[in-house]
Amino acid sequence: MNPSDNLIEAQELSPLEVLRQYRAHDFTLSAFLAARVAQHPDKPALLFEGETWSYGELAARIARTAAWLSHDMHIRAGDRVGVLSANHPSTVVLMFALAQLGATLVPANPDYRLDEALYVFEHAQICGLICSPNTLDTAAAVVSQLGGDVWLRANEAGGHGQALTGESEADTELRAEAASTAMIIYTSGTTGFPKGAMHGQRGYVLTAEAFVGRMHLQPNERVMCVMPLFHINALMYSVGGALACGGCLVLVRRFSASSFWRLAAESGATEVNLVAAAGSILARRPREEFVPGHRISKMFIAPQTSEMVSAMRHEFHVARLIECYGMTEIPGVIANPFHGPHKLGTMGLISRHPDPDISPPQARIIGEDGKDVAAGDSGELLIRTPTLMQGYYRDTAQTDAAFRDGWFATGDLVRQDDDGYYVFVARKKDVIRRKGENVSGAELDRVFGEHPAVEEAAAIGVPAELGEEEILLAVQLRAGWEVGATELVDWARDRLAAHKLPRFVVKVDQIPHTPTHKPAKHRLKADACLLARATDVAG
């Protein structure tokens, strides 16, 4: 440990001390934010493209927007309003304004095509839609097809003017309850149509406050948000975490690897959350893009690779990289402890709320017989947590199917090591059955992704001549690099058991992704030409 770290830690407030700076609240978003505003109304709350809002200014904008929604747009408790936009302060304002009314935010990926956006917003039964100027055409088409009284506004100057500039000063009745649904986040839809995970206001606040504990966020924190605001990580960890500690949210429209370090240095950001793909991209970017004067000292990122960790710590001088585990349905459950030990390649330990009176998450690992597995064995991870979703919107069957006797079934196969750390094995639906053995597609993605010529890899199962499956590996090579299929498989022989080595290798221009930047393996499997183009390494 760097000697300066000891000084930093000695001056550090504990997570519980950070939260207890603020008055008690009722676990609604309005009361949660009001406690921060009362404590420091003039402190910076949000920074976006050179403009800074104080806590008092943020609260005032939320109040005006809530009045506009209530009096002009006739939003009532239980109504749902969609968002189709890159990151913008209006989404943060809208979330809190809707929550004040007991209404619900439904954010979607701004890169959605018409059919994708239409499915989400039609299923969510929205009564209004906020878009950015560059998504206006798609948003207008969605509203046209939805028909009825669904309204459309833009969040910046554009074809429909500015949406969130309501100037009504009329008092707005506070209709929020802790049990009110704050947001519906649609899952990536890797195995079918997306499902809308509903999260209540209490769950949001608990997750935000728990993130203060996971990352030991301090009152002077500047949390840089580059992940999209249709993602649970950005909405609950970045936005919620920044406000929970009384820090400042540094909001960025979109992740840009080339400008990341410059923006970090200019904004004074101290913490950032990233997906693994973004971390790997940064680790491989030209070093002249790095800005030594940045203040980022901690990152929340998973899964991690040794290459990523080495670059971040030794070249980019980020002291702590916290590896974790989460799902849209169960935010804030498992993470590596902030002060360690940090175990690369693990999900970590149960991550609880700083307040000891808040029940901690619970976990079980069960086998196919439904019973707890023996120590060290792998099985499906089940979770109970105060931050659990309320269910899938308008989908009782999928909600019921997601639970086992009151425990949420993650669909992930995991095991615990000798120290109790949870280790990810595979998605149940990402297991390839080959010659009587189960092979984790995620493991192959990770191993082949570490080859110096490989930008990204994705392994899928394809039908075998004699039943079960063979392994096909799709690889996206780094610009300017080349490697043969046989050479690539030979490289992995010392890293993988023989039955895990792919039989087929195919080079692709780009690995397709889900909206949360996971390999969209269902799209690879649906590509009938993929196997025909692949090299048969065994042949």
Short mmCIF file of C-alpha atoms in Angstrom, two decimals, residues 146-461:
data_model
loop_
_atom_site.label_atom_id
_atom_site.label_comp_id
_atom_site.label_asym_id
_atom_site.label_seq_id
_atom_site.Cartn_x
_atom_site.Cartn_y
_atom_site.Cartn_z
CA LEU A 146 -48.95 4.19 -29.53
CA GLY A 147 -51.68 6.66 -30.35
CA GLY A 148 -54.09 7.92 -27.73
CA ASP A 149 -53.00 10.76 -25.49
CA VAL A 150 -49.28 9.90 -25.25
CA TRP A 151 -47.33 13.16 -25.35
CA LEU A 152 -43.79 13.79 -26.60
CA ARG A 153 -41.22 16.40 -25.57
CA ALA A 154 -37.50 16.87 -26.19
CA ASN A 155 -35.05 17.54 -23.37
CA GLU A 156 -32.98 20.05 -25.35
CA ALA A 157 -33.68 22.58 -28.07
CA GLY A 158 -35.00 20.73 -31.08
CA GLY A 159 -38.12 19.96 -33.04
CA HIS A 160 -40.35 19.88 -29.96
CA GLY A 161 -38.63 22.60 -27.94
CA GLN A 162 -37.38 21.98 -24.42
CA ALA A 163 -39.28 19.53 -22.32
CA LEU A 164 -38.27 20.09 -18.76
CA THR A 165 -38.60 23.84 -18.45
CA GLY A 166 -41.92 23.94 -16.67
CA GLU A 167 -42.10 27.23 -14.79
CA SER A 168 -45.24 26.54 -12.78
CA GLU A 169 -44.67 27.51 -9.17
CA ALA A 170 -47.93 25.96 -8.02
CA ASP A 171 -47.69 23.75 -4.99
CA THR A 172 -47.54 20.06 -5.90
CA GLU A 173 -49.09 17.49 -3.63
CA LEU A 174 -46.50 14.97 -2.47
CA ARG A 175 -47.94 11.58 -3.42
CA ALA A 176 -44.85 9.43 -2.95
CA GLU A 177 -44.59 6.43 -0.69
CA ALA A 178 -41.58 4.23 -0.02
CA ALA A 179 -43.43 1.39 -1.76
CA SER A 180 -44.18 3.47 -4.88
CA THR A 181 -42.50 2.13 -8.03
CA ALA A 182 -39.70 4.57 -8.86
CA MET A 183 -38.54 3.00 -12.11
CA ILE A 184 -39.00 0.13 -14.52
CA ILE A 185 -35.71 -1.05 -16.00
CA TYR A 186 -36.00 -3.38 -18.97
CA THR A 187 -33.53 -6.25 -19.02
CA SER A 188 -31.26 -6.93 -21.96
CA GLY A 189 -33.51 -9.58 -23.45
CA THR A 190 -30.75 -12.08 -24.19
CA THR A 191 -33.19 -15.00 -24.30
CA GLY A 192 -36.37 -13.34 -25.54
CA PHE A 193 -38.38 -10.17 -25.10
CA PRO A 194 -37.07 -7.76 -22.46
CA LYS A 195 -38.70 -7.92 -19.02
CA GLY A 196 -39.43 -4.77 -17.03
CA ALA A 197 -37.93 -5.02 -13.54
CA MET A 198 -39.84 -2.73 -11.17
CA HIS A 199 -37.94 -1.04 -8.35
CA GLY A 200 -39.58 0.78 -5.46
CA GLN A 201 -38.40 4.01 -3.92
CA ARG A 202 -37.27 2.27 -0.73
CA GLY A 203 -35.14 -0.17 -2.74
CA TYR A 204 -33.59 2.70 -4.69
CA VAL A 205 -32.63 4.63 -1.55
CA LEU A 206 -31.26 1.53 0.18
CA THR A 207 -29.14 0.70 -2.88
CA ALA A 208 -27.82 4.27 -3.12
CA GLU A 209 -26.89 4.36 0.56
CA ALA A 210 -25.35 0.88 0.40
CA PHE A 211 -23.11 2.08 -2.44
CA VAL A 212 -21.60 4.59 -0.02
CA GLY A 213 -20.47 1.54 1.93
CA ARG A 214 -19.30 -0.46 -1.06
CA MET A 215 -17.03 2.34 -2.28
CA HIS A 216 -16.50 4.29 0.97
CA LEU A 217 -17.80 7.41 -0.75
CA GLN A 218 -16.92 10.61 1.08
CA PRO A 219 -18.83 13.93 1.30
CA ASN A 220 -16.37 15.57 -1.11
CA GLU A 221 -16.71 12.78 -3.70
CA ARG A 222 -17.13 13.54 -7.39
CA VAL A 223 -18.77 10.51 -8.98
CA MET A 224 -18.27 10.39 -12.74
CA CYS A 225 -21.18 8.73 -14.55
CA VAL A 226 -20.31 7.48 -18.04
CA MET A 227 -22.61 4.46 -18.03
CA PRO A 228 -26.06 5.00 -19.58
CA LEU A 229 -28.98 6.18 -17.47
CA PHE A 230 -31.15 3.30 -18.63
CA HIS A 231 -28.82 1.00 -16.65
CA ILE A 232 -29.27 0.15 -12.97
CA ASN A 233 -25.58 0.83 -12.32
CA ALA A 234 -25.79 4.43 -13.52
CA LEU A 235 -29.17 5.24 -11.95
CA MET A 236 -28.67 3.63 -8.56
CA TYR A 237 -24.90 3.47 -7.99
CA SER A 238 -23.64 6.59 -9.77
CA VAL A 239 -26.59 8.98 -9.37
CA GLY A 240 -27.84 7.51 -6.11
CA GLY A 241 -24.38 7.02 -4.62
CA ALA A 242 -23.24 10.56 -5.46
CA LEU A 243 -26.28 12.08 -3.76
CA ALA A 244 -26.28 9.64 -0.84
CA CYS A 245 -22.81 10.75 0.26
CA GLY A 246 -23.58 14.41 -0.41
CA GLY A 247 -21.08 14.55 -3.23
CA CYS A 248 -21.30 15.80 -6.81
CA LEU A 249 -22.48 13.80 -9.81
CA VAL A 250 -20.28 14.38 -12.86
CA LEU A 251 -22.62 13.39 -15.69
CA VAL A 252 -21.19 12.53 -19.13
CA ARG A 253 -23.40 12.05 -22.21
CA ARG A 254 -21.68 8.89 -23.39
CA PHE A 255 -18.56 6.92 -22.64
CA SER A 256 -15.69 7.98 -24.89
CA ALA A 257 -12.39 6.19 -24.40
CA SER A 258 -10.41 8.86 -26.24
CA SER A 259 -11.65 11.69 -24.01
CA PHE A 260 -12.15 9.75 -20.76
CA TRP A 261 -9.00 10.85 -18.92
CA ARG A 262 -9.30 14.45 -20.10
CA LEU A 263 -12.87 14.68 -18.81
CA ALA A 264 -11.85 13.01 -15.57
CA ALA A 265 -9.07 15.54 -15.00
CA GLU A 266 -11.14 18.57 -16.00
CA SER A 267 -14.07 17.61 -13.77
CA GLY A 268 -12.03 16.57 -10.74
CA ALA A 269 -13.77 13.19 -10.70
CA THR A 270 -12.72 10.89 -7.86
CA GLU A 271 -14.77 7.72 -8.54
CA VAL A 272 -16.21 6.05 -11.63
CA ASN A 273 -18.16 2.89 -12.45
CA LEU A 274 -17.37 0.97 -15.62
CA VAL A 275 -18.37 -2.22 -17.39
CA ALA A 276 -15.55 -4.63 -18.19
CA ALA A 277 -15.52 -3.76 -21.88
CA ALA A 278 -14.88 -0.08 -21.12
CA GLY A 279 -12.09 -0.96 -18.70
CA SER A 280 -10.42 -3.21 -21.25
CA ILE A 281 -10.69 -0.55 -23.94
CA LEU A 282 -9.05 2.04 -21.69
CA ALA A 283 -6.25 -0.40 -20.84
CA ARG A 284 -5.47 -0.77 -24.55
CA ARG A 285 -5.85 2.84 -25.67
CA PRO A 286 -2.85 4.95 -26.78
CA ARG A 287 -1.06 6.23 -23.69
CA GLU A 288 -0.89 9.79 -25.03
CA GLU A 289 -4.61 10.05 -24.20
CA PHE A 290 -3.86 9.61 -20.51
CA VAL A 291 -3.92 12.77 -18.36
CA PRO A 292 -1.70 12.37 -15.28
CA GLY A 293 -3.49 15.12 -13.33
CA HIS A 294 -6.73 13.16 -12.79
CA ARG A 295 -8.00 12.46 -9.25
CA ILE A 296 -9.82 9.15 -9.78
CA SER A 297 -8.72 6.93 -6.90
CA LYS A 298 -11.31 4.16 -7.15
CA MET A 299 -13.28 2.30 -9.78
CA PHE A 300 -16.23 -0.07 -9.50
CA ILE A 301 -15.79 -2.51 -12.37
CA ALA A 302 -16.41 -6.16 -13.18
CA PRO A 303 -15.31 -8.59 -14.32
CA GLN A 304 -11.65 -7.63 -14.16
CA THR A 305 -8.64 -9.01 -15.98
CA SER A 306 -5.01 -8.94 -14.93
CA GLU A 307 -4.20 -6.72 -17.93
CA MET A 308 -6.86 -4.20 -16.91
CA VAL A 309 -5.82 -4.17 -13.26
CA SER A 310 -2.15 -3.75 -14.11
CA ALA A 311 -2.83 -0.82 -16.44
CA MET A 312 -5.21 0.93 -14.05
CA ARG A 313 -3.01 0.60 -10.99
CA HIS A 314 0.50 0.97 -12.35
CA GLU A 315 0.03 3.21 -15.39
CA PHE A 316 -3.13 5.17 -14.62
CA HIS A 317 -2.58 5.31 -10.84
CA VAL A 318 -6.05 4.22 -9.73
CA ALA A 319 -5.50 2.80 -6.24
CA ARG A 320 -8.62 0.66 -5.83
CA LEU A 321 -10.51 -1.46 -8.33
CA ILE A 322 -13.55 -3.08 -6.76
CA GLU A 323 -14.83 -6.19 -8.50
CA CYS A 324 -18.46 -7.00 -7.90
CA TYR A 325 -21.62 -8.80 -8.97
CA GLY A 326 -25.07 -7.51 -9.70
CA MET A 327 -28.22 -7.91 -11.74
CA THR A 328 -30.98 -5.53 -12.72
CA GLU A 329 -33.31 -7.40 -10.38
CA ILE A 330 -31.01 -7.45 -7.30
CA PRO A 331 -28.74 -4.39 -7.18
CA GLY A 332 -26.05 -4.00 -4.55
CA VAL A 333 -25.68 -7.57 -3.28
CA ILE A 334 -22.08 -8.84 -3.62
CA ALA A 335 -18.74 -7.03 -3.98
CA ASN A 336 -15.09 -7.31 -2.98
CA PRO A 337 -14.54 -5.46 0.33
CA PHE A 338 -13.32 -1.90 -0.17
CA HIS A 339 -10.33 -2.29 2.13
CA GLY A 340 -9.67 -5.83 0.93
CA PRO A 341 -8.61 -8.40 0.55
CA HIS A 342 -9.35 -7.99 -3.16
CA LYS A 343 -9.46 -11.31 -4.98
CA LEU A 344 -9.16 -10.93 -8.74
CA GLY A 345 -11.72 -12.95 -10.64
CA THR A 346 -14.20 -13.22 -7.77
CA MET A 347 -17.57 -11.60 -7.22
CA GLY A 348 -16.67 -10.86 -3.61
CA LEU A 349 -18.63 -11.18 -0.38
CA ILE A 350 -22.12 -10.18 0.73
CA SER A 351 -22.29 -6.38 0.66
CA ARG A 352 -24.54 -4.92 3.31
CA HIS A 353 -26.01 -1.49 4.07
CA PRO A 354 -23.87 0.64 6.42
CA ASP A 355 -26.74 0.82 8.93
CA PRO A 356 -26.65 -2.37 11.04
CA ASP A 357 -30.42 -2.13 11.51
CA ILE A 358 -30.96 -2.76 7.76
CA SER A 359 -31.20 -6.48 7.03
CA PRO A 360 -28.25 -7.67 4.93
CA PRO A 361 -28.65 -9.60 1.67
CA GLN A 362 -28.65 -13.38 1.98
CA ALA A 363 -27.36 -15.96 -0.50
CA ARG A 364 -27.68 -19.68 -1.11
CA ILE A 365 -26.12 -21.98 -3.69
CA ILE A 366 -28.34 -24.89 -4.68
CA GLY A 367 -27.96 -27.93 -6.90
CA GLU A 368 -30.42 -29.28 -9.43
CA ASP A 369 -32.19 -31.08 -6.59
CA GLY A 370 -32.97 -27.75 -4.94
CA LYS A 371 -30.77 -28.45 -1.94
CA ASP A 372 -27.75 -26.46 -0.79
CA VAL A 373 -24.54 -27.77 -2.38
CA ALA A 374 -21.52 -28.96 -0.46
CA ALA A 375 -18.81 -26.43 0.34
CA GLY A 376 -16.77 -25.60 -2.77
CA ASP A 377 -19.29 -27.09 -5.20
CA SER A 378 -21.02 -24.99 -7.83
CA GLY A 379 -24.73 -24.46 -8.17
CA GLU A 380 -27.32 -21.78 -8.87
CA LEU A 381 -27.13 -18.60 -6.81
CA LEU A 382 -30.31 -17.63 -4.94
CA ILE A 383 -30.68 -14.22 -3.29
CA ARG A 384 -32.83 -12.48 -0.72
CA THR A 385 -32.22 -8.76 -0.34
CA PRO A 386 -34.02 -5.58 0.76
CA THR A 387 -33.15 -4.13 -2.65
CA LEU A 388 -34.97 -6.86 -4.58
CA MET A 389 -37.15 -5.75 -7.47
CA GLN A 390 -40.90 -5.60 -6.91
CA GLY A 391 -41.46 -7.98 -9.81
CA TYR A 392 -41.64 -7.88 -13.61
CA TYR A 393 -44.17 -5.37 -14.88
CA ARG A 394 -47.25 -7.00 -16.42
CA ASP A 395 -45.62 -10.43 -16.29
CA THR A 396 -46.85 -12.51 -13.39
CA ALA A 397 -45.68 -15.76 -14.99
CA GLN A 398 -42.05 -14.59 -15.36
CA THR A 399 -42.12 -13.11 -11.86
CA ASP A 400 -43.31 -16.38 -10.38
CA ALA A 401 -40.73 -18.33 -12.41
CA ALA A 402 -37.92 -16.13 -11.06
CA PHE A 403 -38.41 -17.29 -7.46
CA ARG A 404 -37.74 -20.48 -5.51
CA ASP A 405 -39.61 -20.52 -2.21
CA GLY A 406 -39.20 -16.78 -1.75
CA TRP A 407 -35.60 -16.64 -3.02
CA PHE A 408 -34.74 -14.91 -6.30
CA ALA A 409 -33.13 -17.38 -8.70
CA THR A 410 -30.36 -15.55 -10.54
CA GLY A 411 -29.78 -18.14 -13.26
CA ASP A 412 -26.05 -17.88 -12.48
CA LEU A 413 -23.88 -20.83 -11.51
CA VAL A 414 -21.40 -19.89 -8.78
CA ARG A 415 -19.26 -21.45 -6.06
CA GLN A 416 -17.58 -20.22 -2.89
CA ASP A 417 -13.83 -20.48 -2.38
CA ASP A 418 -12.13 -21.35 0.92
CA ASP A 419 -12.45 -17.74 2.10
CA GLY A 420 -16.15 -17.55 1.34
CA TYR A 421 -15.74 -15.35 -1.74
CA TYR A 422 -18.30 -16.04 -4.44
CA VAL A 423 -16.84 -17.07 -7.79
CA PHE A 424 -18.83 -16.83 -11.01
CA VAL A 425 -18.88 -20.05 -13.05
CA ALA A 426 -21.41 -19.45 -15.83
CA ARG A 427 -24.89 -18.38 -16.74
CA LYS A 428 -27.06 -21.47 -16.65
CA LYS A 429 -28.02 -20.67 -20.23
CA ASP A 430 -24.39 -19.99 -21.16
CA VAL A 431 -23.27 -23.53 -20.37
CA ILE A 432 -22.13 -25.59 -23.34
CA ARG A 433 -22.69 -29.33 -22.95
CA ARG A 434 -19.77 -31.10 -24.64
CA LYS A 435 -18.96 -34.79 -24.42
CA GLY A 436 -20.73 -35.14 -21.10
CA GLU A 437 -19.03 -32.11 -19.56
CA ASN A 438 -20.40 -28.64 -18.81
CA VAL A 439 -18.24 -25.85 -20.23
CA SER A 440 -18.70 -22.23 -19.16
CA GLY A 441 -19.01 -19.93 -22.15
CA ALA A 442 -18.08 -16.97 -19.92
CA GLU A 443 -14.81 -18.64 -18.95
CA LEU A 444 -13.85 -19.10 -22.60
CA ASP A 445 -14.79 -15.47 -23.33
CA ARG A 446 -12.46 -14.33 -20.58
CA VAL A 447 -9.51 -16.61 -21.42
CA PHE A 448 -9.48 -15.95 -25.16
CA GLY A 449 -10.14 -12.27 -24.51
CA GLU A 450 -6.71 -12.13 -22.83
CA HIS A 451 -4.88 -13.04 -26.05
CA PRO A 452 -2.98 -9.93 -27.19
CA ALA A 453 -4.53 -10.04 -30.67
CA VAL A 454 -8.12 -10.41 -29.46
CA GLU A 455 -10.34 -7.42 -28.78
CA GLU A 456 -13.25 -9.59 -27.63
CA ALA A 457 -14.32 -13.23 -27.78
CA ALA A 458 -17.67 -14.99 -27.40
CA ALA A 459 -18.13 -18.77 -27.16
CA ILE A 460 -21.39 -20.51 -28.06
CA GLY A 461 -22.56 -24.06 -28.44
#
